PDB file of C-alpha atoms in Angstrom:
ATOM      1  CA  UNK N  29      18.167  30.812 -33.171  1.00 77.00           C
ATOM      2  CA  UNK N  30      19.036  28.860 -30.069  1.00 83.00           C
ATOM      3  CA  UNK N  31      20.548  25.382 -30.078  1.00 90.00           C
ATOM      4  CA  UNK N  32      21.605  22.778 -27.534  1.00 94.00           C
ATOM      5  CA  UNK N  33      24.307  20.149 -27.886  1.00 95.00           C
ATOM      6  CA  UNK N  34      24.721  17.099 -25.692  1.00 96.00           C
ATOM      7  CA  UNK N  35      28.004  15.593 -26.872  1.00 96.00           C
ATOM      8  CA  UNK N  36      27.573  12.200 -25.207  1.00 95.00           C
ATOM      9  CA  UNK N  37      24.881   9.975 -26.693  1.00 94.00           C
ATOM     10  CA  UNK N  38      25.486   7.118 -24.246  1.00 95.00           C
ATOM     11  CA  UNK N  39      27.223   7.034 -20.881  1.00 97.00           C
ATOM     12  CA  UNK N  40      27.740   4.015 -18.636  1.00 97.00           C
ATOM     13  CA  UNK N  41      28.740   4.417 -15.008  1.00 97.00           C
ATOM     14  CA  UNK N  42      28.997   2.027 -12.092  1.00 97.00           C
ATOM     15  CA  UNK N  43      26.512   2.328  -9.275  1.00 97.00           C
ATOM     16  CA  UNK N  44      27.950   4.613  -6.614  1.00 97.00           C
ATOM     17  CA  UNK N  45      30.241   6.429  -9.033  1.00 97.00           C
ATOM     18  CA  UNK N  46      29.934  10.118  -9.797  1.00 97.00           C
ATOM     19  CA  UNK N  47      28.245  11.398 -12.931  1.00 97.00           C
ATOM     20  CA  UNK N  48      28.593  14.418 -15.171  1.00 97.00           C
ATOM     21  CA  UNK N  49      26.448  14.930 -18.257  1.00 98.00           C
ATOM     22  CA  UNK N  50      27.532  17.673 -20.599  1.00 98.00           C
ATOM     23  CA  UNK N  51      25.355  20.333 -22.174  1.00 97.00           C
ATOM     24  CA  UNK N  52      26.395  23.254 -24.352  1.00 96.00           C
ATOM     25  CA  UNK N  53      23.959  25.855 -25.616  1.00 94.00           C
ATOM     26  CA  UNK N  54      23.921  28.644 -28.126  1.00 90.00           C
ATOM     27  CA  UNK N  55      21.748  31.648 -27.430  1.00 83.00           C
ATOM     28  CA  UNK N  56      22.311  35.362 -27.773  1.00 74.00           C
ATOM     29  CA  UNK N  57      20.811  36.512 -24.500  1.00 77.00           C
ATOM     30  CA  UNK N  58      20.666  35.177 -20.951  1.00 76.00           C
ATOM     31  CA  UNK N  59      19.187  31.725 -21.306  1.00 84.00           C
ATOM     32  CA  UNK N  60      16.631  29.914 -19.247  1.00 90.00           C
ATOM     33  CA  UNK N  61      18.077  26.416 -18.916  1.00 93.00           C
ATOM     34  CA  UNK N  62      16.501  23.134 -17.928  1.00 95.00           C
ATOM     35  CA  UNK N  63      17.376  19.504 -17.411  1.00 97.00           C
ATOM     36  CA  UNK N  64      14.677  16.895 -17.888  1.00 96.00           C
ATOM     37  CA  UNK N  65      14.770  13.138 -17.303  1.00 96.00           C
ATOM     38  CA  UNK N  66      12.800  10.516 -19.204  1.00 94.00           C
ATOM     39  CA  UNK N  67      12.419   7.003 -17.869  1.00 91.00           C
ATOM     40  CA  UNK N  68      11.613   4.276 -20.419  1.00 85.00           C
ATOM     41  CA  UNK N  69       8.104   4.640 -21.808  1.00 81.00           C
ATOM     42  CA  UNK N  70       7.436   7.760 -19.769  1.00 84.00           C
ATOM     43  CA  UNK N  71       7.072  11.460 -20.344  1.00 87.00           C
ATOM     44  CA  UNK N  72       9.626  14.052 -19.291  1.00 92.00           C
ATOM     45  CA  UNK N  73      10.138  15.123 -15.700  1.00 93.00           C
ATOM     46  CA  UNK N  74      11.910  18.323 -14.712  1.00 94.00           C
ATOM     47  CA  UNK N  75      15.118  17.772 -12.729  1.00 96.00           C
ATOM     48  CA  UNK N  76      16.196  21.374 -12.290  1.00 95.00           C
ATOM     49  CA  UNK N  77      16.256  24.796 -13.885  1.00 94.00           C
ATOM     50  CA  UNK N  78      18.415  27.902 -14.065  1.00 92.00           C
ATOM     51  CA  UNK N  79      17.080  31.398 -14.615  1.00 88.00           C
ATOM     52  CA  UNK N  80      19.510  33.751 -12.892  1.00 84.00           C
ATOM     53  CA  UNK N  81      21.540  34.238  -9.713  1.00 85.00           C
ATOM     54  CA  UNK N  82      23.565  31.454  -8.137  1.00 86.00           C
ATOM     55  CA  UNK N  83      25.178  29.495 -10.947  1.00 89.00           C
ATOM     56  CA  UNK N  84      25.010  26.202  -9.047  1.00 95.00           C
ATOM     57  CA  UNK N  85      21.444  24.939  -8.890  1.00 95.00           C
ATOM     58  CA  UNK N  86      20.065  22.004  -6.974  1.00 96.00           C
ATOM     59  CA  UNK N  87      17.371  19.722  -8.288  1.00 96.00           C
ATOM     60  CA  UNK N  88      15.448  16.647  -7.374  1.00 95.00           C
ATOM     61  CA  UNK N  89      16.898  13.171  -6.816  1.00 93.00           C
ATOM     62  CA  UNK N  90      20.262  14.598  -5.681  1.00 96.00           C
ATOM     63  CA  UNK N  91      21.156  16.200  -9.017  1.00 97.00           C
ATOM     64  CA  UNK N  92      22.817  19.565  -9.440  1.00 97.00           C
ATOM     65  CA  UNK N  93      23.938  21.627 -12.425  1.00 98.00           C
ATOM     66  CA  UNK N  94      26.372  24.470 -12.892  1.00 96.00           C
ATOM     67  CA  UNK N  95      25.836  27.327 -15.333  1.00 94.00           C
ATOM     68  CA  UNK N  96      29.058  28.625 -16.859  1.00 93.00           C
ATOM     69  CA  UNK N  97      28.407  31.592 -19.104  1.00 91.00           C
ATOM     70  CA  UNK N  98      31.998  31.764 -20.373  1.00 91.00           C
ATOM     71  CA  UNK N  99      31.767  28.198 -21.630  1.00 93.00           C
ATOM     72  CA  UNK N 100      28.085  28.297 -22.657  1.00 93.00           C
ATOM     73  CA  UNK N 101      27.608  25.169 -20.610  1.00 95.00           C
ATOM     74  CA  UNK N 102      25.102  23.784 -18.140  1.00 97.00           C
ATOM     75  CA  UNK N 103      26.469  20.414 -17.040  1.00 98.00           C
ATOM     76  CA  UNK N 104      24.468  18.063 -14.848  1.00 98.00           C
ATOM     77  CA  UNK N 105      26.177  16.254 -11.960  1.00 98.00           C
ATOM     78  CA  UNK N 106      25.432  13.702  -9.292  1.00 97.00           C
ATOM     79  CA  UNK N 107      27.960  12.587  -6.659  1.00 97.00           C
ATOM     80  CA  UNK N 108      26.772   8.978  -6.406  1.00 97.00           C
ATOM     81  CA  UNK N 109      24.622   7.291  -9.039  1.00 97.00           C
ATOM     82  CA  UNK N 110      21.868   4.848  -8.141  1.00 96.00           C
ATOM     83  CA  UNK N 111      20.580   2.076 -10.402  1.00 95.00           C
ATOM     84  CA  UNK N 112      17.253   3.929 -10.595  1.00 94.00           C
ATOM     85  CA  UNK N 113      18.992   6.859 -12.328  1.00 96.00           C
ATOM     86  CA  UNK N 114      19.225   4.851 -15.548  1.00 96.00           C
ATOM     87  CA  UNK N 115      17.214   6.935 -18.014  1.00 96.00           C
ATOM     88  CA  UNK N 116      17.593   9.441 -20.817  1.00 96.00           C
ATOM     89  CA  UNK N 117      18.509  12.997 -19.892  1.00 97.00           C
ATOM     90  CA  UNK N 118      17.707  16.080 -21.909  1.00 96.00           C
ATOM     91  CA  UNK N 119      19.102  19.571 -21.625  1.00 96.00           C
ATOM     92  CA  UNK N 120      16.907  22.389 -22.941  1.00 94.00           C
ATOM     93  CA  UNK N 121      17.008  26.144 -23.424  1.00 92.00           C
ATOM     94  CA  UNK N 122      13.944  28.366 -23.488  1.00 87.00           C
ATOM     95  CA  UNK N 123      13.895  31.475 -25.642  1.00 75.00           C
ATOM     96  CA  UNK N 124      10.545  33.171 -25.386  1.00 70.00           C
ATOM     97  CA  UNK N 125       7.950  30.464 -25.873  1.00 69.00           C
ATOM     98  CA  UNK N 126      10.116  27.926 -27.666  1.00 80.00           C
ATOM     99  CA  UNK N 127      11.860  25.190 -25.725  1.00 86.00           C
ATOM    100  CA  UNK N 128      14.787  23.750 -27.686  1.00 90.00           C
ATOM    101  CA  UNK N 129      16.150  20.363 -26.627  1.00 92.00           C
ATOM    102  CA  UNK N 130      19.472  18.680 -27.035  1.00 93.00           C
ATOM    103  CA  UNK N 131      19.628  15.215 -28.550  1.00 93.00           C
ATOM    104  CA  UNK N 132      19.706  13.524 -25.164  1.00 94.00           C
ATOM    105  CA  UNK N 133      22.167  11.348 -23.237  1.00 96.00           C
ATOM    106  CA  UNK N 134      21.199   7.811 -22.335  1.00 96.00           C
ATOM    107  CA  UNK N 135      22.618   6.804 -18.969  1.00 97.00           C
ATOM    108  CA  UNK N 136      23.225   3.170 -18.142  1.00 96.00           C
ATOM    109  CA  UNK N 137      24.189   2.105 -14.625  1.00 96.00           C
ATOM    110  CA  UNK N 138      26.305  -0.989 -13.995  1.00 95.00           C
ATOM    111  CA  UNK N 139      25.736  -2.900 -10.751  1.00 90.00           C
TER     112      UNK N 139
ATOM    113  CA  UNK A   5      -4.243  15.905 -10.412  1.00 64.00           C
ATOM    114  CA  UNK A   6      -4.521  14.819 -14.033  1.00 74.00           C
ATOM    115  CA  UNK A   7      -2.016  17.361 -15.441  1.00 93.00           C
ATOM    116  CA  UNK A   8      -1.510  16.797 -19.173  1.00 95.00           C
ATOM    117  CA  UNK A   9      -3.445  13.891 -20.661  1.00 95.00           C
ATOM    118  CA  UNK A  10      -2.699  12.450 -24.080  1.00 96.00           C
ATOM    119  CA  UNK A  11      -4.779   9.919 -25.996  1.00 96.00           C
ATOM    120  CA  UNK A  12      -4.275   7.412 -27.456  1.00 96.00           C
ATOM    121  CA  UNK A  13      -1.086   5.934 -25.989  1.00 95.00           C
ATOM    122  CA  UNK A  14      -0.393   3.829 -29.072  1.00 96.00           C
ATOM    123  CA  UNK A  15      -1.609   4.014 -32.653  1.00 96.00           C
ATOM    124  CA  UNK A  16      -0.815   2.244 -35.905  1.00 97.00           C
ATOM    125  CA  UNK A  17      -1.834   3.888 -39.167  1.00 96.00           C
ATOM    126  CA  UNK A  18      -1.517   3.062 -42.810  1.00 97.00           C
ATOM    127  CA  UNK A  19       0.063   5.563 -45.173  1.00 97.00           C
ATOM    128  CA  UNK A  20      -2.497   8.148 -46.220  1.00 97.00           C
ATOM    129  CA  UNK A  21      -4.809   7.704 -43.259  1.00 97.00           C
ATOM    130  CA  UNK A  22      -5.736  10.637 -41.072  1.00 96.00           C
ATOM    131  CA  UNK A  23      -5.998  10.858 -37.325  1.00 96.00           C
ATOM    132  CA  UNK A  24      -6.093  13.271 -34.421  1.00 97.00           C
ATOM    133  CA  UNK A  25      -3.894  13.041 -31.347  1.00 98.00           C
ATOM    134  CA  UNK A  26      -5.686  14.468 -28.352  1.00 98.00           C
ATOM    135  CA  UNK A  27      -4.136  16.583 -25.604  1.00 97.00           C
ATOM    136  CA  UNK A  28      -5.902  18.085 -22.623  1.00 97.00           C
ATOM    137  CA  UNK A  29      -4.623  19.931 -19.557  1.00 97.00           C
ATOM    138  CA  UNK A  30      -6.440  20.896 -16.383  1.00 96.00           C
ATOM    139  CA  UNK A  31      -3.972  23.478 -15.042  1.00 94.00           C
ATOM    140  CA  UNK A  32      -5.435  26.488 -16.862  1.00 94.00           C
ATOM    141  CA  UNK A  33      -2.155  26.982 -18.709  1.00 94.00           C
ATOM    142  CA  UNK A  34      -2.068  29.495 -21.527  1.00 93.00           C
ATOM    143  CA  UNK A  35       0.768  27.843 -23.424  1.00 93.00           C
ATOM    144  CA  UNK A  36       0.514  24.418 -25.047  1.00 95.00           C
ATOM    145  CA  UNK A  37       2.801  22.689 -27.492  1.00 95.00           C
ATOM    146  CA  UNK A  38       3.420  19.505 -29.444  1.00 97.00           C
ATOM    147  CA  UNK A  39       6.794  17.813 -29.856  1.00 96.00           C
ATOM    148  CA  UNK A  40       7.965  14.758 -31.670  1.00 97.00           C
ATOM    149  CA  UNK A  41      10.763  12.605 -30.318  1.00 94.00           C
ATOM    150  CA  UNK A  42      13.041  10.670 -32.629  1.00 92.00           C
ATOM    151  CA  UNK A  43      16.185   8.737 -31.632  1.00 84.00           C
ATOM    152  CA  UNK A  44      19.246  10.963 -31.305  1.00 80.00           C
ATOM    153  CA  UNK A  45      17.302  14.118 -32.134  1.00 83.00           C
ATOM    154  CA  UNK A  46      15.764  14.959 -28.801  1.00 87.00           C
ATOM    155  CA  UNK A  47      12.356  16.592 -28.907  1.00 92.00           C
ATOM    156  CA  UNK A  48      11.501  18.915 -31.748  1.00 93.00           C
ATOM    157  CA  UNK A  49       8.718  21.456 -31.597  1.00 93.00           C
ATOM    158  CA  UNK A  50       5.903  20.926 -34.102  1.00 96.00           C
ATOM    159  CA  UNK A  51       3.321  23.595 -33.230  1.00 96.00           C
ATOM    160  CA  UNK A  52       2.503  25.690 -30.222  1.00 94.00           C
ATOM    161  CA  UNK A  53      -0.265  27.910 -28.914  1.00 94.00           C
ATOM    162  CA  UNK A  54      -0.137  30.881 -26.549  1.00 92.00           C
ATOM    163  CA  UNK A  55      -3.867  30.897 -25.949  1.00 92.00           C
ATOM    164  CA  UNK A  56      -7.261  29.961 -27.322  1.00 93.00           C
ATOM    165  CA  UNK A  57      -7.511  30.899 -30.993  1.00 94.00           C
ATOM    166  CA  UNK A  58      -3.752  31.473 -31.395  1.00 94.00           C
ATOM    167  CA  UNK A  59      -1.359  28.926 -32.871  1.00 95.00           C
ATOM    168  CA  UNK A  60       2.051  29.096 -34.494  1.00 94.00           C
ATOM    169  CA  UNK A  61       4.557  26.827 -36.171  1.00 94.00           C
ATOM    170  CA  UNK A  62       7.572  25.327 -34.522  1.00 92.00           C
ATOM    171  CA  UNK A  63      10.635  23.702 -36.005  1.00 90.00           C
ATOM    172  CA  UNK A  64       8.950  20.805 -37.871  1.00 95.00           C
ATOM    173  CA  UNK A  65       5.338  21.783 -38.721  1.00 96.00           C
ATOM    174  CA  UNK A  66       4.927  20.179 -42.165  1.00 96.00           C
ATOM    175  CA  UNK A  67       2.256  17.484 -42.321  1.00 95.00           C
ATOM    176  CA  UNK A  68       0.578  18.557 -39.088  1.00 97.00           C
ATOM    177  CA  UNK A  69      -2.310  20.870 -38.264  1.00 97.00           C
ATOM    178  CA  UNK A  70      -3.443  22.239 -34.929  1.00 97.00           C
ATOM    179  CA  UNK A  71      -6.230  24.355 -33.525  1.00 96.00           C
ATOM    180  CA  UNK A  72      -6.972  25.749 -30.074  1.00 96.00           C
ATOM    181  CA  UNK A  73     -10.656  26.381 -29.501  1.00 96.00           C
ATOM    182  CA  UNK A  74     -10.443  26.114 -25.694  1.00 96.00           C
ATOM    183  CA  UNK A  75      -7.762  26.704 -23.086  1.00 95.00           C
ATOM    184  CA  UNK A  76      -7.835  23.035 -22.096  1.00 96.00           C
ATOM    185  CA  UNK A  77      -7.494  21.236 -25.430  1.00 97.00           C
ATOM    186  CA  UNK A  78      -4.858  21.276 -28.160  1.00 98.00           C
ATOM    187  CA  UNK A  79      -5.363  18.466 -30.707  1.00 98.00           C
ATOM    188  CA  UNK A  80      -2.762  17.570 -33.331  1.00 98.00           C
ATOM    189  CA  UNK A  81      -4.028  16.401 -36.720  1.00 98.00           C
ATOM    190  CA  UNK A  82      -2.262  14.303 -39.284  1.00 96.00           C
ATOM    191  CA  UNK A  83      -4.233  14.736 -42.499  1.00 91.00           C
ATOM    192  CA  UNK A  84      -2.398  12.136 -44.591  1.00 96.00           C
ATOM    193  CA  UNK A  85       0.016  10.080 -42.549  1.00 96.00           C
ATOM    194  CA  UNK A  86       3.442   9.225 -43.941  1.00 97.00           C
ATOM    195  CA  UNK A  87       6.061   6.723 -42.667  1.00 96.00           C
ATOM    196  CA  UNK A  88       8.299   9.704 -41.800  1.00 96.00           C
ATOM    197  CA  UNK A  89       5.753  10.628 -39.142  1.00 97.00           C
ATOM    198  CA  UNK A  90       6.442   7.451 -37.192  1.00 97.00           C
ATOM    199  CA  UNK A  91       7.557   8.869 -33.866  1.00 97.00           C
ATOM    200  CA  UNK A  92       6.629   9.446 -30.251  1.00 96.00           C
ATOM    201  CA  UNK A  93       4.551  12.580 -29.772  1.00 97.00           C
ATOM    202  CA  UNK A  94       4.484  14.629 -26.596  1.00 96.00           C
ATOM    203  CA  UNK A  95       2.144  17.398 -25.605  1.00 96.00           C
ATOM    204  CA  UNK A  96       3.210  19.969 -23.014  1.00 94.00           C
ATOM    205  CA  UNK A  97       1.671  22.917 -21.244  1.00 94.00           C
ATOM    206  CA  UNK A  98       2.887  25.799 -19.118  1.00 92.00           C
ATOM    207  CA  UNK A  99       2.111  29.317 -18.043  1.00 89.00           C
ATOM    208  CA  UNK A 100       3.282  31.982 -20.453  1.00 80.00           C
ATOM    209  CA  UNK A 101       6.935  32.994 -20.506  1.00 73.00           C
ATOM    210  CA  UNK A 102      10.316  31.330 -20.729  1.00 68.00           C
ATOM    211  CA  UNK A 103      10.727  30.969 -16.959  1.00 75.00           C
ATOM    212  CA  UNK A 104       7.772  28.685 -16.638  1.00 80.00           C
ATOM    213  CA  UNK A 105       8.163  24.952 -16.414  1.00 86.00           C
ATOM    214  CA  UNK A 106       6.601  22.900 -19.165  1.00 89.00           C
ATOM    215  CA  UNK A 107       4.648  19.866 -18.004  1.00 92.00           C
ATOM    216  CA  UNK A 108       4.598  16.904 -20.349  1.00 93.00           C
ATOM    217  CA  UNK A 109       2.055  14.233 -21.085  1.00 94.00           C
ATOM    218  CA  UNK A 110       3.005  10.548 -21.184  1.00 92.00           C
ATOM    219  CA  UNK A 111       3.250  10.519 -24.969  1.00 94.00           C
ATOM    220  CA  UNK A 112       1.623   8.845 -27.955  1.00 96.00           C
ATOM    221  CA  UNK A 113       3.636   6.247 -29.851  1.00 95.00           C
ATOM    222  CA  UNK A 114       2.629   6.366 -33.514  1.00 97.00           C
ATOM    223  CA  UNK A 115       3.641   3.940 -36.243  1.00 97.00           C
ATOM    224  CA  UNK A 116       2.808   4.636 -39.881  1.00 97.00           C
ATOM    225  CA  UNK A 117       3.110   1.607 -42.163  1.00 96.00           C
TER     226      UNK A 117
END
């Protein structure tokens, strides 16, 4: 069975600083990987996805993620964080019809 | 575009009461699913459906029932609510297959006293 681990429960960064959120997955075959963002009281919005090909994928709101098969990782990055990026971020892997989520990382942004 | 619509947004139940969480989508998606979200545990799959008349269990199905009589609707039933079912519930839909993006509703916040 697949699993996803997000090692950092909370991260605080200063506005304008760079950001990296970690995601490690376990899955026997080539995974379909996703990052979602959830603002307070809202549903989940897709940031980006990886299916195959170029291992660096671009998403919305200036986010990108890099798939590293050797490390079973799919880390999310942003060069310069904005206060509006404060939210909870979820990494997920899809195997067939089942989407498995990590526990989430809550991002706080300091002014 | 309505997308995925969940009702109600909030609900308080007493232990032992029953209720149905409604989910409807207008995108003609074959696949629909229910998740619960608990702090530190991400979203966990309760039940899913790959089409009308077909449902299957996810990771945490106990205490919940589902049915899929139409493509559009996928209600989640709690037959006898327990405090352990206090959570935020999300419905999602997508086209079939792992490459397809799942679209989420805004959620239902449920408290069981």
